[in-house]
Short mmCIF file of N, CA and C in Angstrom, two decimals:
data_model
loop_
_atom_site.label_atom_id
_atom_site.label_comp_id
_atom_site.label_asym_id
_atom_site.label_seq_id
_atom_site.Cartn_x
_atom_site.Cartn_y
_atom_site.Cartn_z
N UNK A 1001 6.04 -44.48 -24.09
CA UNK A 1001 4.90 -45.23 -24.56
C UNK A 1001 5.38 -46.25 -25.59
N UNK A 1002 5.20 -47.24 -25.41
CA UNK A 1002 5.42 -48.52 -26.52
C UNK A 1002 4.48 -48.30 -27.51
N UNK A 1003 5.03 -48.96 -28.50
CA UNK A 1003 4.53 -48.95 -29.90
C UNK A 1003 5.31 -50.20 -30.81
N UNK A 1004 4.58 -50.84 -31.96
CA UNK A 1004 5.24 -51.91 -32.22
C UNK A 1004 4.64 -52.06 -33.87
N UNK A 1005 6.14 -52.08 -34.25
CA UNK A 1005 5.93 -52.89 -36.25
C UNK A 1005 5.81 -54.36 -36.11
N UNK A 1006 4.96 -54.80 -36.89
CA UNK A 1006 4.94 -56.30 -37.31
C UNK A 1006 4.94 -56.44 -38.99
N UNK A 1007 5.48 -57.11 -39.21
CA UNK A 1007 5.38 -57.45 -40.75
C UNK A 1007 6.02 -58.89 -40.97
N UNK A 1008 5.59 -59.94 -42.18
CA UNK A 1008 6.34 -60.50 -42.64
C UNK A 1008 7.04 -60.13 -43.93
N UNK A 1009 8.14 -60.99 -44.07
CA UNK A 1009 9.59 -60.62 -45.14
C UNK A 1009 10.09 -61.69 -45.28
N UNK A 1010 9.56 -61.90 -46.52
CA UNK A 1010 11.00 -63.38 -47.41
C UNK A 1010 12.36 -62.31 -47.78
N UNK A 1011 12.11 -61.69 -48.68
CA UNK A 1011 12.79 -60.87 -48.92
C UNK A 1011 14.35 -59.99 -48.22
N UNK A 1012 12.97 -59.53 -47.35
CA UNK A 1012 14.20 -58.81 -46.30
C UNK A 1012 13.48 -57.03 -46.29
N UNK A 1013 12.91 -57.04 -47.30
CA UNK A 1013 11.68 -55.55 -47.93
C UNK A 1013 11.13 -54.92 -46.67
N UNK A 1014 10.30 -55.68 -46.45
CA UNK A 1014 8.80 -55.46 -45.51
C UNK A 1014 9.88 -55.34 -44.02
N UNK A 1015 11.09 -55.89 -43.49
CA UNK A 1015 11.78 -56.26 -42.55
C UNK A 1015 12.21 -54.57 -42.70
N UNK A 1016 13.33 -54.39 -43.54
CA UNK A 1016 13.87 -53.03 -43.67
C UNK A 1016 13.02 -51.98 -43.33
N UNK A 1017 11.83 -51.61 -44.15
CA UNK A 1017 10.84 -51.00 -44.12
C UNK A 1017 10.19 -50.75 -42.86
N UNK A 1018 10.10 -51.55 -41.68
CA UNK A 1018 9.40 -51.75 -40.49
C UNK A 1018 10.25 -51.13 -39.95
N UNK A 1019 11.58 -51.23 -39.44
CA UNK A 1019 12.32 -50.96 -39.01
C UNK A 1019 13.10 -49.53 -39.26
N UNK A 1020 12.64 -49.08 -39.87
CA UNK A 1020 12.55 -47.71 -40.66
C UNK A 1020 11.23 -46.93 -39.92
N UNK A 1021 10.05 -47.51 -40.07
CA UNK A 1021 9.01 -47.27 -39.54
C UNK A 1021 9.38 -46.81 -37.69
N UNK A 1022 9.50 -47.92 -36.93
CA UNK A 1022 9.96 -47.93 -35.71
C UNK A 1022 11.18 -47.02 -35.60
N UNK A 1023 12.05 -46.72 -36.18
CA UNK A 1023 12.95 -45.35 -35.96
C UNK A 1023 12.32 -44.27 -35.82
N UNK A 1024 11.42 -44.21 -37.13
CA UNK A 1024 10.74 -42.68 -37.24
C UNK A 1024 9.96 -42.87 -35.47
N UNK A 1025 9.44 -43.82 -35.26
CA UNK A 1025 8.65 -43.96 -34.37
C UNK A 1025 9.40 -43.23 -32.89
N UNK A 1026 10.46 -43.84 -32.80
CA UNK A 1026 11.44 -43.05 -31.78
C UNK A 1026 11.84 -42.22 -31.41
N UNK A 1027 12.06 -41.30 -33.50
CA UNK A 1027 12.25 -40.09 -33.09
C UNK A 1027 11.39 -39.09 -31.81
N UNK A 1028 10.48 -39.56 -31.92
CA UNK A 1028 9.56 -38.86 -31.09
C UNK A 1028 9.78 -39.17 -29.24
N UNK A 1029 10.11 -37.92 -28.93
CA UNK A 1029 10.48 -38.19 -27.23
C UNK A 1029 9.04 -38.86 -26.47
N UNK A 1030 9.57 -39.82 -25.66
CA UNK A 1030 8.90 -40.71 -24.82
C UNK A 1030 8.59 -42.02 -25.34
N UNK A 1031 8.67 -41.70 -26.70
CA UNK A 1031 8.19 -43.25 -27.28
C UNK A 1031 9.00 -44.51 -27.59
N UNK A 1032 9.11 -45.88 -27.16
CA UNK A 1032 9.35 -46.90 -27.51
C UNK A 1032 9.45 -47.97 -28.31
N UNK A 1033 9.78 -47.83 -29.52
CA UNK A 1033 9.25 -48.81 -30.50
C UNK A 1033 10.11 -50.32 -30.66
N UNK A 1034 9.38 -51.41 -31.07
CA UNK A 1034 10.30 -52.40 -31.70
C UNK A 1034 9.45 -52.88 -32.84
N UNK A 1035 10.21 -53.40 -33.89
CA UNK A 1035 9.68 -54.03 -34.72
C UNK A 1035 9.90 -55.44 -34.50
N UNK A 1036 8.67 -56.33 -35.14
CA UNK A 1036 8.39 -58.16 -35.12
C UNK A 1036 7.97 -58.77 -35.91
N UNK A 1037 8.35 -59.34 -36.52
CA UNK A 1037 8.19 -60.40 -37.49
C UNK A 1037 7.07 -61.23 -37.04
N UNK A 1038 5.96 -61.22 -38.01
CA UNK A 1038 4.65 -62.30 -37.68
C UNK A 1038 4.75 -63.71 -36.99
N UNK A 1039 6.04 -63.92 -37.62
CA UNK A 1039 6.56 -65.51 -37.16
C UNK A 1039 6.98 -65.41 -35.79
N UNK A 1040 7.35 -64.13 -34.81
CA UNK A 1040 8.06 -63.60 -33.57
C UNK A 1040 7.39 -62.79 -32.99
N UNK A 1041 6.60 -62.76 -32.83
CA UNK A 1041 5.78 -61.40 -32.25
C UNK A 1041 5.93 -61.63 -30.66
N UNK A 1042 6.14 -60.17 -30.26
CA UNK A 1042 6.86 -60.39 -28.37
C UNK A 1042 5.08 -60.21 -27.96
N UNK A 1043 4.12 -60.93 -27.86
CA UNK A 1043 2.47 -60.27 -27.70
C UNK A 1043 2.68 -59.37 -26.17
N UNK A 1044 3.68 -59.64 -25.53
CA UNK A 1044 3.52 -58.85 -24.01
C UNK A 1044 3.63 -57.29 -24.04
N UNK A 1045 4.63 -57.30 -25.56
CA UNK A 1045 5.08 -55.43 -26.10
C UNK A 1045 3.97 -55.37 -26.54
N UNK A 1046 3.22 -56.32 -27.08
CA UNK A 1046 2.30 -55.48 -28.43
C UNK A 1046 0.70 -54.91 -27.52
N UNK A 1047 0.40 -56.32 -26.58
CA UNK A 1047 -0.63 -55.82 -25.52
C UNK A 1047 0.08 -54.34 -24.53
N UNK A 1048 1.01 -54.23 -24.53
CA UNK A 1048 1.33 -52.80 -23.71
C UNK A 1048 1.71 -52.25 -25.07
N UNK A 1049 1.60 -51.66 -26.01
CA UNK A 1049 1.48 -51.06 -27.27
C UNK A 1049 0.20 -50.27 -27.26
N UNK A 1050 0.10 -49.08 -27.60
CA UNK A 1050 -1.16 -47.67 -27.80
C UNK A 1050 -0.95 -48.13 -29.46
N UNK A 1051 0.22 -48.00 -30.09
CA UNK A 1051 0.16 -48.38 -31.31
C UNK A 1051 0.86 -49.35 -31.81
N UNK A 1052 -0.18 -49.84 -32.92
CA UNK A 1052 0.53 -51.04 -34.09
C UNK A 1052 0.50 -51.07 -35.43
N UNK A 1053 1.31 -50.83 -35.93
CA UNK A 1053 1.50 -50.95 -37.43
C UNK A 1053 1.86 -52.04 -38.12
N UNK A 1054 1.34 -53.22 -38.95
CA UNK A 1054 1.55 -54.15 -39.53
C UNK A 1054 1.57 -54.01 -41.42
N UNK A 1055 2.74 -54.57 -41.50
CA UNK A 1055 3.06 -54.47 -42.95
C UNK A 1055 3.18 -55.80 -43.02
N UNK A 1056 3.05 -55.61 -45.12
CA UNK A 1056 3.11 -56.62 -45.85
C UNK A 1056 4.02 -56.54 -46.99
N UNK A 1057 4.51 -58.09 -47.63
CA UNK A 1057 4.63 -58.26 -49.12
C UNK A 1057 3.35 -58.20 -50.14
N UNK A 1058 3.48 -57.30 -51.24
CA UNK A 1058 2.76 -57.24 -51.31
C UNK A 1058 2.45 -58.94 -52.89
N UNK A 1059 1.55 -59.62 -52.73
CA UNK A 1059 1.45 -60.69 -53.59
C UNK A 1059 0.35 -61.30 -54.48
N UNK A 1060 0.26 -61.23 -55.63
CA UNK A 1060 -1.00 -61.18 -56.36
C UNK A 1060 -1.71 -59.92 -55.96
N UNK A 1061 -1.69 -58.58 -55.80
CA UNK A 1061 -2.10 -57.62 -55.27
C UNK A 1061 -2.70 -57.80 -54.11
N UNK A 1062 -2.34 -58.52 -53.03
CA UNK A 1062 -2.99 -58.50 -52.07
C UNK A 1062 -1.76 -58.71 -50.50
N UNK A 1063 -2.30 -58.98 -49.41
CA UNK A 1063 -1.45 -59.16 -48.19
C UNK A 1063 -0.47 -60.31 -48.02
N UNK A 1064 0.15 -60.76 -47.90
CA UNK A 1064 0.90 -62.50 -47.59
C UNK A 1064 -0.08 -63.35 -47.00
N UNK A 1065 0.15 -64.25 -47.25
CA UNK A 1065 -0.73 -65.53 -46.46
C UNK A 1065 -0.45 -64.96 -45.20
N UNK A 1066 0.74 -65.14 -44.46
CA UNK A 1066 1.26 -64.94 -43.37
C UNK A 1066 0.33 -63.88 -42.66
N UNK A 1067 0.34 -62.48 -43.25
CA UNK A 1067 -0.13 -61.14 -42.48
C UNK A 1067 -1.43 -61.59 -42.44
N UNK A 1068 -1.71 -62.35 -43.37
CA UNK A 1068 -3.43 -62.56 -43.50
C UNK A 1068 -3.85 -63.54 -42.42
N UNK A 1069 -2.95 -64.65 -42.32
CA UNK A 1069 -3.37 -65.39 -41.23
C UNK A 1069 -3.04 -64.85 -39.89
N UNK A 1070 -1.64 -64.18 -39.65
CA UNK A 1070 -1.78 -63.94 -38.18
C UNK A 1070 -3.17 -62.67 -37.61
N UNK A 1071 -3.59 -61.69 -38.91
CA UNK A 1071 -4.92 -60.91 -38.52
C UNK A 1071 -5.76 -61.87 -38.03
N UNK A 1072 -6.09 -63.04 -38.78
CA UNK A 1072 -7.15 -63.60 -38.73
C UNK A 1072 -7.61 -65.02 -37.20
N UNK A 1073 -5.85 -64.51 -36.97
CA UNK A 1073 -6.07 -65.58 -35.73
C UNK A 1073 -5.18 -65.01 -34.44
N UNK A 1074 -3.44 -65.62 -34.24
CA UNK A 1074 -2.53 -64.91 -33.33
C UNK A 1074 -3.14 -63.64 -33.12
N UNK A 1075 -3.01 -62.48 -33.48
CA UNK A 1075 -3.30 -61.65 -33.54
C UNK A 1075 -4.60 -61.01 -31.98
N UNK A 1076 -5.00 -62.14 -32.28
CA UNK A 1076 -6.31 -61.66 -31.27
C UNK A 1076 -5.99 -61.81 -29.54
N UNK A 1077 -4.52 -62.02 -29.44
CA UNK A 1077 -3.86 -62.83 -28.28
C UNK A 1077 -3.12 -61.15 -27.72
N UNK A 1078 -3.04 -60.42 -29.14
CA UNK A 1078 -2.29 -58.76 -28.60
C UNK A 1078 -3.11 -58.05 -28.21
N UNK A 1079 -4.40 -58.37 -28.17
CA UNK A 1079 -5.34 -57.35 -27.48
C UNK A 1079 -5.22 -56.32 -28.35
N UNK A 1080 -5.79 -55.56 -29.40
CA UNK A 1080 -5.50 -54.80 -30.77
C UNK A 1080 -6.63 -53.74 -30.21
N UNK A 1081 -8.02 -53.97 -30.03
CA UNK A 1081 -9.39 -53.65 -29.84
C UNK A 1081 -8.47 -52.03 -28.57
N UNK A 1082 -8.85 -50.98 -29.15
CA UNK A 1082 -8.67 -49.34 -28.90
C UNK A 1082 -7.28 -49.08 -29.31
N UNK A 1083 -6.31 -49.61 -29.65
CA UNK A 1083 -5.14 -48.81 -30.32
C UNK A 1083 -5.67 -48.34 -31.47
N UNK A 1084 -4.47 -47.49 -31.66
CA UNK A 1084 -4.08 -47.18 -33.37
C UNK A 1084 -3.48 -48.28 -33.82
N UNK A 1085 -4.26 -47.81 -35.08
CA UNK A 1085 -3.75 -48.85 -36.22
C UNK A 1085 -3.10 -48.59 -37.18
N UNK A 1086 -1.80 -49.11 -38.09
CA UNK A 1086 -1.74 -48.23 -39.31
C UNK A 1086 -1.43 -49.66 -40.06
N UNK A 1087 -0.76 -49.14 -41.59
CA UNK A 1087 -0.26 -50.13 -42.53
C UNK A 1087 0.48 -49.74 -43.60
N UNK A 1088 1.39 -50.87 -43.91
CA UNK A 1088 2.43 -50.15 -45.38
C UNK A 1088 2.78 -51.69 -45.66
N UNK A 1089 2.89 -51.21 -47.24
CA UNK A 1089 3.58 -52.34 -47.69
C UNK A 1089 4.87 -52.35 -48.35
N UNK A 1090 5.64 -53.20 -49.26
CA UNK A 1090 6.11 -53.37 -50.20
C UNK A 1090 5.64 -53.96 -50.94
N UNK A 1091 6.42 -53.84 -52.36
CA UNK A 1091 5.71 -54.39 -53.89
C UNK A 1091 6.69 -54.29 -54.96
N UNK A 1092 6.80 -54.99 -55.49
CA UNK A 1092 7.61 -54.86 -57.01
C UNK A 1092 7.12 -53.81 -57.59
N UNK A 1093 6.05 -53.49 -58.20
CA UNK A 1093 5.74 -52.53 -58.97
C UNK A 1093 5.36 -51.48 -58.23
N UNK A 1094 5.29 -50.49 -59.05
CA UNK A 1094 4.33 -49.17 -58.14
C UNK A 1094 2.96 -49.48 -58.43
N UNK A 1095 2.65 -50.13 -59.49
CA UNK A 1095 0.93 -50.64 -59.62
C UNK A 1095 0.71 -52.18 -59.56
N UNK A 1096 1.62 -52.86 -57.91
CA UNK A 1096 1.55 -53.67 -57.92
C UNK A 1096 0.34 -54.27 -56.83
N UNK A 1097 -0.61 -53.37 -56.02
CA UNK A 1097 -1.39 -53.65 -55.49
C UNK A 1097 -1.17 -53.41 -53.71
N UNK A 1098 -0.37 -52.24 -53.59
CA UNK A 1098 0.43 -51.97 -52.39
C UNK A 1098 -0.85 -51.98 -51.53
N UNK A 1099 -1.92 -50.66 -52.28
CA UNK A 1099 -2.83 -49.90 -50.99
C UNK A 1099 -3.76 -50.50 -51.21
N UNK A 1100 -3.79 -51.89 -52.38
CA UNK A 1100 -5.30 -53.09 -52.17
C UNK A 1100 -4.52 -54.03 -50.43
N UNK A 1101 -3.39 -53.81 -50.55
CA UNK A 1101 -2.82 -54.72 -49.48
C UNK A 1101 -3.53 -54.15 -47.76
N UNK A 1102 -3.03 -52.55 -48.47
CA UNK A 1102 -2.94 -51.92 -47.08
C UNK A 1102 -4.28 -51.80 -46.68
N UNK A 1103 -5.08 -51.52 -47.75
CA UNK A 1103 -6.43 -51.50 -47.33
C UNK A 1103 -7.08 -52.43 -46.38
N UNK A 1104 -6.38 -53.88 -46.76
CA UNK A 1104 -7.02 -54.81 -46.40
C UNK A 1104 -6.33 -55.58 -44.83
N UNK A 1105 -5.45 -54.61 -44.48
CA UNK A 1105 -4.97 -54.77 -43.33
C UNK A 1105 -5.45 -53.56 -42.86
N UNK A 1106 -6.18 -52.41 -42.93
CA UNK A 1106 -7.05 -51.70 -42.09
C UNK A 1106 -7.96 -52.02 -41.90
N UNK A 1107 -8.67 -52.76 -42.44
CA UNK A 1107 -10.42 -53.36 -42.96
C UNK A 1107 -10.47 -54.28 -41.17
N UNK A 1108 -9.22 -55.32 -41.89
CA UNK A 1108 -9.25 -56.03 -40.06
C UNK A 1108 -8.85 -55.13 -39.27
N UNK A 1109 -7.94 -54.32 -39.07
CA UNK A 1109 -7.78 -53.55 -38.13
C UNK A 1109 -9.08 -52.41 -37.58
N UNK A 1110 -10.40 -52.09 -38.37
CA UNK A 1110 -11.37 -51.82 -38.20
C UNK A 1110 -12.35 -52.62 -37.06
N UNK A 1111 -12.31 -54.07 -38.06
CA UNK A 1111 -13.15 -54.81 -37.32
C UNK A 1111 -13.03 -55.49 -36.29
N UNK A 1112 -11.42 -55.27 -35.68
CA UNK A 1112 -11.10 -55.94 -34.77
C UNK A 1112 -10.73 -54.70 -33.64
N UNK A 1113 -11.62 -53.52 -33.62
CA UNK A 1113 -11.83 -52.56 -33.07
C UNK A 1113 -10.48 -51.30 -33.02
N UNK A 1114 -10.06 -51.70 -33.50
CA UNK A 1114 -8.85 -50.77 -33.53
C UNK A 1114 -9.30 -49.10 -34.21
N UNK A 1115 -8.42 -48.26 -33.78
CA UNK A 1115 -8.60 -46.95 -34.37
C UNK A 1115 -7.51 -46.71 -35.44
N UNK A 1116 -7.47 -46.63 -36.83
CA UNK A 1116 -6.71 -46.23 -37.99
C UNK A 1116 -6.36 -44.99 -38.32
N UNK A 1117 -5.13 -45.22 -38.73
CA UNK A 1117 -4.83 -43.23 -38.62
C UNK A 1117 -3.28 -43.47 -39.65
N UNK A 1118 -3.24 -42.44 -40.40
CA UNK A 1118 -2.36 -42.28 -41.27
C UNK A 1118 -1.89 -41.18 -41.96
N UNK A 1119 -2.57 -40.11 -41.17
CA UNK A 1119 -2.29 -38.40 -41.39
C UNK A 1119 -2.80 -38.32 -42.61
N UNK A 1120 -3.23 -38.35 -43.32
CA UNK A 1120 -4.19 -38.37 -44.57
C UNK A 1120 -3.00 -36.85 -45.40
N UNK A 1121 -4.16 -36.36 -46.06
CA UNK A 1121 -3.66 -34.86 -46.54
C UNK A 1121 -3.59 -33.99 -45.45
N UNK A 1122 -3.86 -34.12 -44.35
CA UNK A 1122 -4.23 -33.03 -43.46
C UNK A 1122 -3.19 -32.47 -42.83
N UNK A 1123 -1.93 -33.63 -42.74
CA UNK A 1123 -0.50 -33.07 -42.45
C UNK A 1123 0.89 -32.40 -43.41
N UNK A 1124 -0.25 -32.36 -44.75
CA UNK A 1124 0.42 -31.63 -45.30
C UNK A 1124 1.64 -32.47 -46.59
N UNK A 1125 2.59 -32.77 -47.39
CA UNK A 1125 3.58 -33.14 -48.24
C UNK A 1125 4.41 -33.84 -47.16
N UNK A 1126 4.85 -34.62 -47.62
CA UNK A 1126 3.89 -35.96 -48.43
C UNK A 1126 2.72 -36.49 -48.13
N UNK A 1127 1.77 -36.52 -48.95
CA UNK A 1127 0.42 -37.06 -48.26
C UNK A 1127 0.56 -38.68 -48.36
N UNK A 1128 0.39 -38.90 -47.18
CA UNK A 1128 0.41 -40.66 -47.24
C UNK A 1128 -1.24 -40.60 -46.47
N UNK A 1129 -2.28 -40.87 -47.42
CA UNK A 1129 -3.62 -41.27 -47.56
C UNK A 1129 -3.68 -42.92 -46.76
N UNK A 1130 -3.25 -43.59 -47.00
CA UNK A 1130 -3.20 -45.10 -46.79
C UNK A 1130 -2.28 -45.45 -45.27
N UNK A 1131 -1.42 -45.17 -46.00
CA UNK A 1131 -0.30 -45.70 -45.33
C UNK A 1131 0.98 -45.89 -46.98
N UNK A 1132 2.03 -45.67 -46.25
CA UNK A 1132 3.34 -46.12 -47.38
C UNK A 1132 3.63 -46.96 -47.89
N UNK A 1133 3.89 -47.41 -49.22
CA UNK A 1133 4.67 -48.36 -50.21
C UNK A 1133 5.49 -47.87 -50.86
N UNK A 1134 6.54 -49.30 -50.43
CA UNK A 1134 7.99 -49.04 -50.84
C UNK A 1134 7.86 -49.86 -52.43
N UNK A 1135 8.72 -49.44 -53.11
CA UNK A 1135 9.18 -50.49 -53.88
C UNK A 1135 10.28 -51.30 -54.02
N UNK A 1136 10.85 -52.55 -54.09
CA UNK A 1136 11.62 -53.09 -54.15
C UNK A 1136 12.85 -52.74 -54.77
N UNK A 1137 14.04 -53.05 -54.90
CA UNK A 1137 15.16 -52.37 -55.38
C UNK A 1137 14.92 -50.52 -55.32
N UNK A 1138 14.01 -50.44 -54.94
CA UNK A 1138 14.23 -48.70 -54.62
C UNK A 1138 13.80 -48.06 -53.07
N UNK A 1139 14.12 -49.13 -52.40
CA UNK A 1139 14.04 -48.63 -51.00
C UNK A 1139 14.46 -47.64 -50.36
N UNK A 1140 15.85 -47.12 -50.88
CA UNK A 1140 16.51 -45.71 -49.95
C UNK A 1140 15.49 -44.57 -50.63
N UNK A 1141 14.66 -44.53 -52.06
CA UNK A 1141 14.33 -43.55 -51.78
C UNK A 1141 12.83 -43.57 -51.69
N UNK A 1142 12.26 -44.51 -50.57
CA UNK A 1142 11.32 -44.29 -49.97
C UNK A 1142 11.68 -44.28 -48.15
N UNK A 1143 13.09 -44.35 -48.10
CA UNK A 1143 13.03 -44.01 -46.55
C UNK A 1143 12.60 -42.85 -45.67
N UNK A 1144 12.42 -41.98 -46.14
CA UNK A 1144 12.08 -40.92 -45.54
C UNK A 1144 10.55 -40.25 -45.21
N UNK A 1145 10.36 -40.92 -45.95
CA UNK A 1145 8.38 -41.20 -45.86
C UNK A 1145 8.06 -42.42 -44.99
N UNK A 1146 8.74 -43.37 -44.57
CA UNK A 1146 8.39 -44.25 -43.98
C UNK A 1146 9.00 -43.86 -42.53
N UNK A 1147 10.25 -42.75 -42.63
CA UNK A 1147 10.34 -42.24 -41.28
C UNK A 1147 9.26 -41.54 -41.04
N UNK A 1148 8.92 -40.69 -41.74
CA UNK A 1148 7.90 -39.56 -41.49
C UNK A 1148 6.79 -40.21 -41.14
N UNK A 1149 6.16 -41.44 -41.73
CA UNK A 1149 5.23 -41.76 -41.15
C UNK A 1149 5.05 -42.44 -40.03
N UNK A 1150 6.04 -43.14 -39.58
CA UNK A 1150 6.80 -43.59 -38.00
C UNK A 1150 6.38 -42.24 -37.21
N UNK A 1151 7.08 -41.49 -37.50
CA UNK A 1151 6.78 -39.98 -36.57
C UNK A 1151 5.53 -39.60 -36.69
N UNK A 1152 4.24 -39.44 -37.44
CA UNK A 1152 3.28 -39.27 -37.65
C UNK A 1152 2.62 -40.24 -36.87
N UNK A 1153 2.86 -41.37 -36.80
CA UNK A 1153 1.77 -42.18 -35.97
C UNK A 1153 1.85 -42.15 -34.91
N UNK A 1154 3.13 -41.56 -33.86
CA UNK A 1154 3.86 -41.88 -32.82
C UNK A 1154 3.48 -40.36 -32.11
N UNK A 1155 3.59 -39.82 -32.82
CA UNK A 1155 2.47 -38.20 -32.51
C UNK A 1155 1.56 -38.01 -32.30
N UNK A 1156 0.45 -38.60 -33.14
CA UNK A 1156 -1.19 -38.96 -32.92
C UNK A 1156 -1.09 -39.83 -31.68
N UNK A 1157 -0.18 -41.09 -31.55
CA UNK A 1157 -0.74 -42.05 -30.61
C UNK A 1157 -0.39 -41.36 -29.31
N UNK A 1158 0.62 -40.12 -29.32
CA UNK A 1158 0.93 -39.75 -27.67
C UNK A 1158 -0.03 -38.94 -27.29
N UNK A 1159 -0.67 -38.30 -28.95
CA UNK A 1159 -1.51 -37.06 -28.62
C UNK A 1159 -2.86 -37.42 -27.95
N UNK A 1160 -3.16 -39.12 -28.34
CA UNK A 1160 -4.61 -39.55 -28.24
C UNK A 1160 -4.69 -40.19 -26.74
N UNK A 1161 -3.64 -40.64 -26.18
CA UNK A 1161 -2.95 -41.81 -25.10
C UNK A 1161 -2.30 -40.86 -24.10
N UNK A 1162 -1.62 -39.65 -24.51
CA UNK A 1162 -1.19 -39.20 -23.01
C UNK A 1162 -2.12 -38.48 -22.40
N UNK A 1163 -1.90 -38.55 -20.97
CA UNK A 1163 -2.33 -38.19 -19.59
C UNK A 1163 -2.60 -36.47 -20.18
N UNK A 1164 -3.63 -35.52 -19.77
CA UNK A 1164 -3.43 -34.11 -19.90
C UNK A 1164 -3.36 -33.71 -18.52
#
């Protein structure tokens, strides 16, 4: 089953991070992931995609121009309306406005019919409520939550999408 990260990255943050995401995503037998840059998006993977996860920088506490514009327009070309949805960001600070970001890339992912999912507390340590934020210069030690949540979404989406 395909599945696909999008994010933009000046940096190189949000890039690492995705791609981290899409591993965890793999771990999981049957599943396919790639990650894409807003500026590159393959739309033929993302329309055959059950799931999509789009990350951000996070800037003035909020999404990038970029993530904000491709929701608000490209975007509607991947056919989004019944996947899963998720979101993560990066941020300089830890109270730099990660899960005002992420929020606001579920909000469209709501209204643009998508289903959101992020294992809340219900799967137990680490609770990722939102979705994950990294922080900058401390990326290795948020890799393992951003695998875990790769694997978490990639679980729900086979559990919700495969054949019984």
């Amino acid at each position: 089953m395909k599945m696909a990260v999008l994010y933009h990255s000046v940096s190189g943050n949000t890039k690492t991070m995705a791609e981290v995401i899409a591993e965890g995503m793999q771990s999981v037998a049957g599943v396919a992931a790639k990650a894409f840059s807003v500026d590159d998006v393959d739309e033929a993977w993302v329309k055959e995609s059950k799931c999509v996860v789009v990350g951000t920088p996070i800037y003035l506490a909020s999404v990038s121009g970029k993530v904000k514009s491709w929701l608000e327009g490209p975007c509607k070309k991947c056919e989004l309306a019944g996947k899963i949805g998720g979101a993560f960001a990066t941020a300089d600070y830890v109270h730099g406005g990660g899960e005002l970001g992420i929020r606001t890339i579920l909000d469209h992912m709501m209204v643009l019919g998508m289903l959101t999912y992020s294992g809340g507390g219900a799967l137990g340590k680490p609770v990722i409520h939102l979705g994950p934020v990294a922080i900058g210069g401390h990326l290795e030690e948020s890799k393992d939550v951003f695998l875990l949540y790769g694997k978490r979404m990639a679980e729900k989406t086979l559990e919700i999408f495969s054949e019984k």
